[in-house]
Tab-separated table of N, CA and C in Angstrom:
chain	number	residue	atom	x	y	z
A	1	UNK	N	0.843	-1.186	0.000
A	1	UNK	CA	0.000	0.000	0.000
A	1	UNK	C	0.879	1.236	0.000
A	2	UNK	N	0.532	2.349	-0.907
A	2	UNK	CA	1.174	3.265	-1.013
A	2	UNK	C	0.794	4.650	-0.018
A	3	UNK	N	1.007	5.099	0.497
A	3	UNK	CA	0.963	6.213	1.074
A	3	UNK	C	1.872	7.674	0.835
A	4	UNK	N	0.991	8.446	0.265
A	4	UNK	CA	1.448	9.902	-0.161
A	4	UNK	C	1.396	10.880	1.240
A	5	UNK	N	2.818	10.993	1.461
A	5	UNK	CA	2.939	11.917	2.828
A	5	UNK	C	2.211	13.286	2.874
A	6	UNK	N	2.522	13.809	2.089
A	6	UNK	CA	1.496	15.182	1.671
A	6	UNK	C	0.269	14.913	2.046
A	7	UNK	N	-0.272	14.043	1.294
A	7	UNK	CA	-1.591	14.097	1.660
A	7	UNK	C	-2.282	13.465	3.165
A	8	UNK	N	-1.781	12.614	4.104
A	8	UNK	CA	-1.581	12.662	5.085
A	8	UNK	C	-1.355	13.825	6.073
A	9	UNK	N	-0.314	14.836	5.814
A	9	UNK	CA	0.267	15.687	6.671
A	9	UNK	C	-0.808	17.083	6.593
A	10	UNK	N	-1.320	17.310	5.150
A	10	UNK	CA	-2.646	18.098	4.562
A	10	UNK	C	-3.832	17.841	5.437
A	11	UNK	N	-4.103	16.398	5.070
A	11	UNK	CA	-5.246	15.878	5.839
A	11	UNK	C	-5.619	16.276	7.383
A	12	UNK	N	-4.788	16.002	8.136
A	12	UNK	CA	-4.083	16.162	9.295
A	12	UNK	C	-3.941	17.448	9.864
A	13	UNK	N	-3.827	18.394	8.939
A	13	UNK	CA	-3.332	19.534	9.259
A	13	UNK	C	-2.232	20.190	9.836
A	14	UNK	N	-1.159	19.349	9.180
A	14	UNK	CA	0.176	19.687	9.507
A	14	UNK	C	0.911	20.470	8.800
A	15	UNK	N	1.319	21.502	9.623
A	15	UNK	CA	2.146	22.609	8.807
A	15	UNK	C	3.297	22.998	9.022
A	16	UNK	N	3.621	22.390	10.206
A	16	UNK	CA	5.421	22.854	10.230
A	16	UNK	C	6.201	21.310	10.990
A	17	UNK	N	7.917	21.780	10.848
A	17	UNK	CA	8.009	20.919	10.799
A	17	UNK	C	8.410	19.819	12.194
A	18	UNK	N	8.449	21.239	13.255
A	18	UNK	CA	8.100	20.534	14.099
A	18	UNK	C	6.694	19.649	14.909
A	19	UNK	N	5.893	20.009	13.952
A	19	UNK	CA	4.088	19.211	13.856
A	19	UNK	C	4.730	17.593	13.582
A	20	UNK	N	5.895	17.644	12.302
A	20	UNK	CA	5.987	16.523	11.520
A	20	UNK	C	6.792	15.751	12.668
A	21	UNK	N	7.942	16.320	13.373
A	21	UNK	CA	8.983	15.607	14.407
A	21	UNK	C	7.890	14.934	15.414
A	22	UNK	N	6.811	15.974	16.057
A	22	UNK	CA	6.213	15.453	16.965
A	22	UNK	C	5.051	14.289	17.027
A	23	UNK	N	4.624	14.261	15.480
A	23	UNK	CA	3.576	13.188	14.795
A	23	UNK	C	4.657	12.087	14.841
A	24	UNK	N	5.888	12.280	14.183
A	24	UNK	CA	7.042	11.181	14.336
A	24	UNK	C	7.072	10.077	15.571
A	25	UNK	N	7.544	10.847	16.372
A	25	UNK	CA	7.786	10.631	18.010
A	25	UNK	C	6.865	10.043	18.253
A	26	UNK	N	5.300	10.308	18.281
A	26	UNK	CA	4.049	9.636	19.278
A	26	UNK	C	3.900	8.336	18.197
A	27	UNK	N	4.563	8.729	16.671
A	27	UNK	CA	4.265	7.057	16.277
A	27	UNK	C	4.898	5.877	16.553
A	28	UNK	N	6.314	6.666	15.686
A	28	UNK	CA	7.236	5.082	16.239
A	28	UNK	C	8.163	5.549	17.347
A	29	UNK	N	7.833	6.715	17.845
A	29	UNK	CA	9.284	6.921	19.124
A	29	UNK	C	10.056	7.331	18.515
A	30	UNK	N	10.806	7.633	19.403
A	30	UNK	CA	12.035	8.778	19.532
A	30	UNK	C	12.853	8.430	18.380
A	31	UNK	N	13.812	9.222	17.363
A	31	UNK	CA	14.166	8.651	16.063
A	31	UNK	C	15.815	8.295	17.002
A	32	UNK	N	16.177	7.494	15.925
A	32	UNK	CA	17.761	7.168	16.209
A	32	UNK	C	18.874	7.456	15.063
A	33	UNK	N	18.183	8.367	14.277
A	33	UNK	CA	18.966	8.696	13.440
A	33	UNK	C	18.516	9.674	12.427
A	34	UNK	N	19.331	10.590	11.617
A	34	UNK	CA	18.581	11.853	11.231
A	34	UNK	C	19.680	12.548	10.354
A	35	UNK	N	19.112	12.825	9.481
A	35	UNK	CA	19.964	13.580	8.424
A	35	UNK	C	19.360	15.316	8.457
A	36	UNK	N	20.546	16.250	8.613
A	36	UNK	CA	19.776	17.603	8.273
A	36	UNK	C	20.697	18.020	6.894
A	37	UNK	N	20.075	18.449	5.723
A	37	UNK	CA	20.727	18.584	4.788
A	37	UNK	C	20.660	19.920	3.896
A	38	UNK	N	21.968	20.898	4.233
A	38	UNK	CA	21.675	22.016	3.875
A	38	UNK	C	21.566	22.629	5.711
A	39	UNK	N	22.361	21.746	6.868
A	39	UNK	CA	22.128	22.564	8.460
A	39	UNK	C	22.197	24.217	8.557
A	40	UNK	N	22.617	24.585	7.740
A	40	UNK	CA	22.812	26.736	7.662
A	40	UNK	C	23.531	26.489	9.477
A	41	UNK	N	22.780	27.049	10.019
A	41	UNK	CA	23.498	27.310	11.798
A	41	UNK	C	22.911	26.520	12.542
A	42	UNK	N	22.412	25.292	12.177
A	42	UNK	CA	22.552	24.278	13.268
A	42	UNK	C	21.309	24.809	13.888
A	43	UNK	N	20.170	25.275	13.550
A	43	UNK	CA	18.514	25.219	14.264
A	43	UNK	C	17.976	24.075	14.077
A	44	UNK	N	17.660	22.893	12.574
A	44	UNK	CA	16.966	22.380	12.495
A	44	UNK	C	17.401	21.416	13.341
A	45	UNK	N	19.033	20.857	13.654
A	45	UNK	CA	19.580	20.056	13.999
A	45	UNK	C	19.215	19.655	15.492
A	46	UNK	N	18.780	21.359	16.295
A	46	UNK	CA	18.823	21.088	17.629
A	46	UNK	C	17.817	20.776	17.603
A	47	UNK	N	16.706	21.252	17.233
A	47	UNK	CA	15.112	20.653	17.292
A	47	UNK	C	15.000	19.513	16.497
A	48	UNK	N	15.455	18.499	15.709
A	48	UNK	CA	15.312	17.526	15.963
A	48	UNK	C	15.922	16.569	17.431
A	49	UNK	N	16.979	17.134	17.621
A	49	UNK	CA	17.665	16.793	18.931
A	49	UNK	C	16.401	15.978	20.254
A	50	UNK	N	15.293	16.935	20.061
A	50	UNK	CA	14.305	17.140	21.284
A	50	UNK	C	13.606	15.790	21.260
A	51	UNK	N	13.622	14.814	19.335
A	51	UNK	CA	12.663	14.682	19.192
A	51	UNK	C	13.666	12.578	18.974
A	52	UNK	N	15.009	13.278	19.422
A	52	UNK	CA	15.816	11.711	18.886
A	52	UNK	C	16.389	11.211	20.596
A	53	UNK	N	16.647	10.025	20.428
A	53	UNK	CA	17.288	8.991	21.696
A	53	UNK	C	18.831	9.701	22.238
A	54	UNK	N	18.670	9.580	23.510
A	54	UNK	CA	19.735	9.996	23.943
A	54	UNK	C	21.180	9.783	23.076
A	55	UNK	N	21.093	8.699	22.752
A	55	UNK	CA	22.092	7.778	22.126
A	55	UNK	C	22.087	7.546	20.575
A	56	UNK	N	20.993	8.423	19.761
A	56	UNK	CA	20.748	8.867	18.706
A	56	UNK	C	21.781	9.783	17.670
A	57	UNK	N	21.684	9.604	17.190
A	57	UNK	CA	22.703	10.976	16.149
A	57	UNK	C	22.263	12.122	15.108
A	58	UNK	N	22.480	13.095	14.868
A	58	UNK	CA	22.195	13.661	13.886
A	58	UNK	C	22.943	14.170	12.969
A	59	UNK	N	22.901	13.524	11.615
A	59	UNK	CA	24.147	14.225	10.385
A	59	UNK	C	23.887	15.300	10.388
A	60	UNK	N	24.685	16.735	10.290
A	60	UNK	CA	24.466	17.870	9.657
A	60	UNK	C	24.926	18.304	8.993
A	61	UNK	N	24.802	18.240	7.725
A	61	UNK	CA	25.766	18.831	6.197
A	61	UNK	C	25.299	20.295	5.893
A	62	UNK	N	26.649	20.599	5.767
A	62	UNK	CA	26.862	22.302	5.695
A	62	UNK	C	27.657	22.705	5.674
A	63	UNK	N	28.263	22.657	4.128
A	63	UNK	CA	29.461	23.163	3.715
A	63	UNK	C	29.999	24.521	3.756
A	64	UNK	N	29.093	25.629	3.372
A	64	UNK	CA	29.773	26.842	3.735
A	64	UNK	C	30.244	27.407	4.939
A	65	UNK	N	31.804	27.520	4.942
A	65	UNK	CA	32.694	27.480	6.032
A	65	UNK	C	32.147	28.679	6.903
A	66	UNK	N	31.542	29.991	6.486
A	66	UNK	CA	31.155	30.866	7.432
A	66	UNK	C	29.986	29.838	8.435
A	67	UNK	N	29.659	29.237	8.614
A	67	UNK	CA	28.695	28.422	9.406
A	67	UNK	C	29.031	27.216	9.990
A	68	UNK	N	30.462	27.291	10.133
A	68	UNK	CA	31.513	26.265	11.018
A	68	UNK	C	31.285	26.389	12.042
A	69	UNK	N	31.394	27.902	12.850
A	69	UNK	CA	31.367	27.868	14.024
A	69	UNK	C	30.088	27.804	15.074
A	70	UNK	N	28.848	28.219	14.345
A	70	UNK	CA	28.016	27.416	14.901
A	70	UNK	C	27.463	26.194	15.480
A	71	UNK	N	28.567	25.369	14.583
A	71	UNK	CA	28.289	24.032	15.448
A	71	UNK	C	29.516	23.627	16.464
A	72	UNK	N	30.251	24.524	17.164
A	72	UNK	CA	31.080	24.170	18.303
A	72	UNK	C	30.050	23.812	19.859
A	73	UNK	N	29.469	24.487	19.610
A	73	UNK	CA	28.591	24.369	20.928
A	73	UNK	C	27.312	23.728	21.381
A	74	UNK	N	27.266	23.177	19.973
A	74	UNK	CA	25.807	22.041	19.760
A	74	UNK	C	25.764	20.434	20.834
A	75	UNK	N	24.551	20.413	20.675
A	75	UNK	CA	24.214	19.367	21.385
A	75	UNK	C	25.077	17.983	20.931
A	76	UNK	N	25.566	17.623	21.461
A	76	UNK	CA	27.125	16.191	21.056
A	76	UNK	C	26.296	15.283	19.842
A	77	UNK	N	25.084	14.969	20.000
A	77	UNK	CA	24.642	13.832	18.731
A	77	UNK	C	24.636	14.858	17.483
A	78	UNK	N	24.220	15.642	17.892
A	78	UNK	CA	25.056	16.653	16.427
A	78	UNK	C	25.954	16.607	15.896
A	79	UNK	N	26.675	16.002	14.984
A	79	UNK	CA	27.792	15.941	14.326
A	79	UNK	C	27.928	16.738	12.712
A	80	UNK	N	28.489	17.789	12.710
A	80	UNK	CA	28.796	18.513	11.449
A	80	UNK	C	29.553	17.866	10.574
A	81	UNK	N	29.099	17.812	9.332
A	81	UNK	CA	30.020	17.199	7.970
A	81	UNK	C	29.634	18.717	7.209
A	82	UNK	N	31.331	19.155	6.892
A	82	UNK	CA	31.490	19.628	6.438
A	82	UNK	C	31.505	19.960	4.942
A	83	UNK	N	30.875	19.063	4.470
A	83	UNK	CA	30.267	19.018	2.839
A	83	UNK	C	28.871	19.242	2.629
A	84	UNK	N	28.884	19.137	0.882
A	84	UNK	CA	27.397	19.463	0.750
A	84	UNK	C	27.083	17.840	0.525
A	85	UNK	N	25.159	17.667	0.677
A	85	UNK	CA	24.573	16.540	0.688
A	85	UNK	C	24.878	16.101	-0.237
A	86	UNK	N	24.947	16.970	-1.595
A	86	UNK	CA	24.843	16.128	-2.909
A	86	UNK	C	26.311	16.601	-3.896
């Protein structure tokens, strides 16, 4: 069976994307793993943070070097890769 996320998240009335982390969470639980692609300064990264296992990780790709130093002080399952996704 196919399921179109859009139309689910429409249905639903979901509009941002922490609606989508928190619909996540109450389904299958806390994530254990997470790609942010395109991190800019490391926001989306921490708010998924809220929504993954202690012991969870989060990729964050974000190559432009002015936005290095934002991730010195991030939450530890945060891990910066310094390239782009694609």
């Amino acid at each position: 069976m196919s399921i179109k996320v859009s139309n689910v998240l429409s249905k639903n009335k979901i509009t941002d994307f922490i609606q989508v982390l928190t619909v996540i969470k109450e389904t299958i639980g806390p994530l254990n793993f997470s790609i942010d692609g395109g991190a800019g300064s490391g926001e989306t990264a921490q708010n998924i943070c809220k929504y993954t296992n202690p012991n969870g990780l989060i990729y964050a790709f974000e190559p432009f070097p002015g936005n290095f130093r934002f991730f010195s002080n991030l939450d530890k399952r945060i891990k910066h890769i310094d390239k782009a996704l694609y």
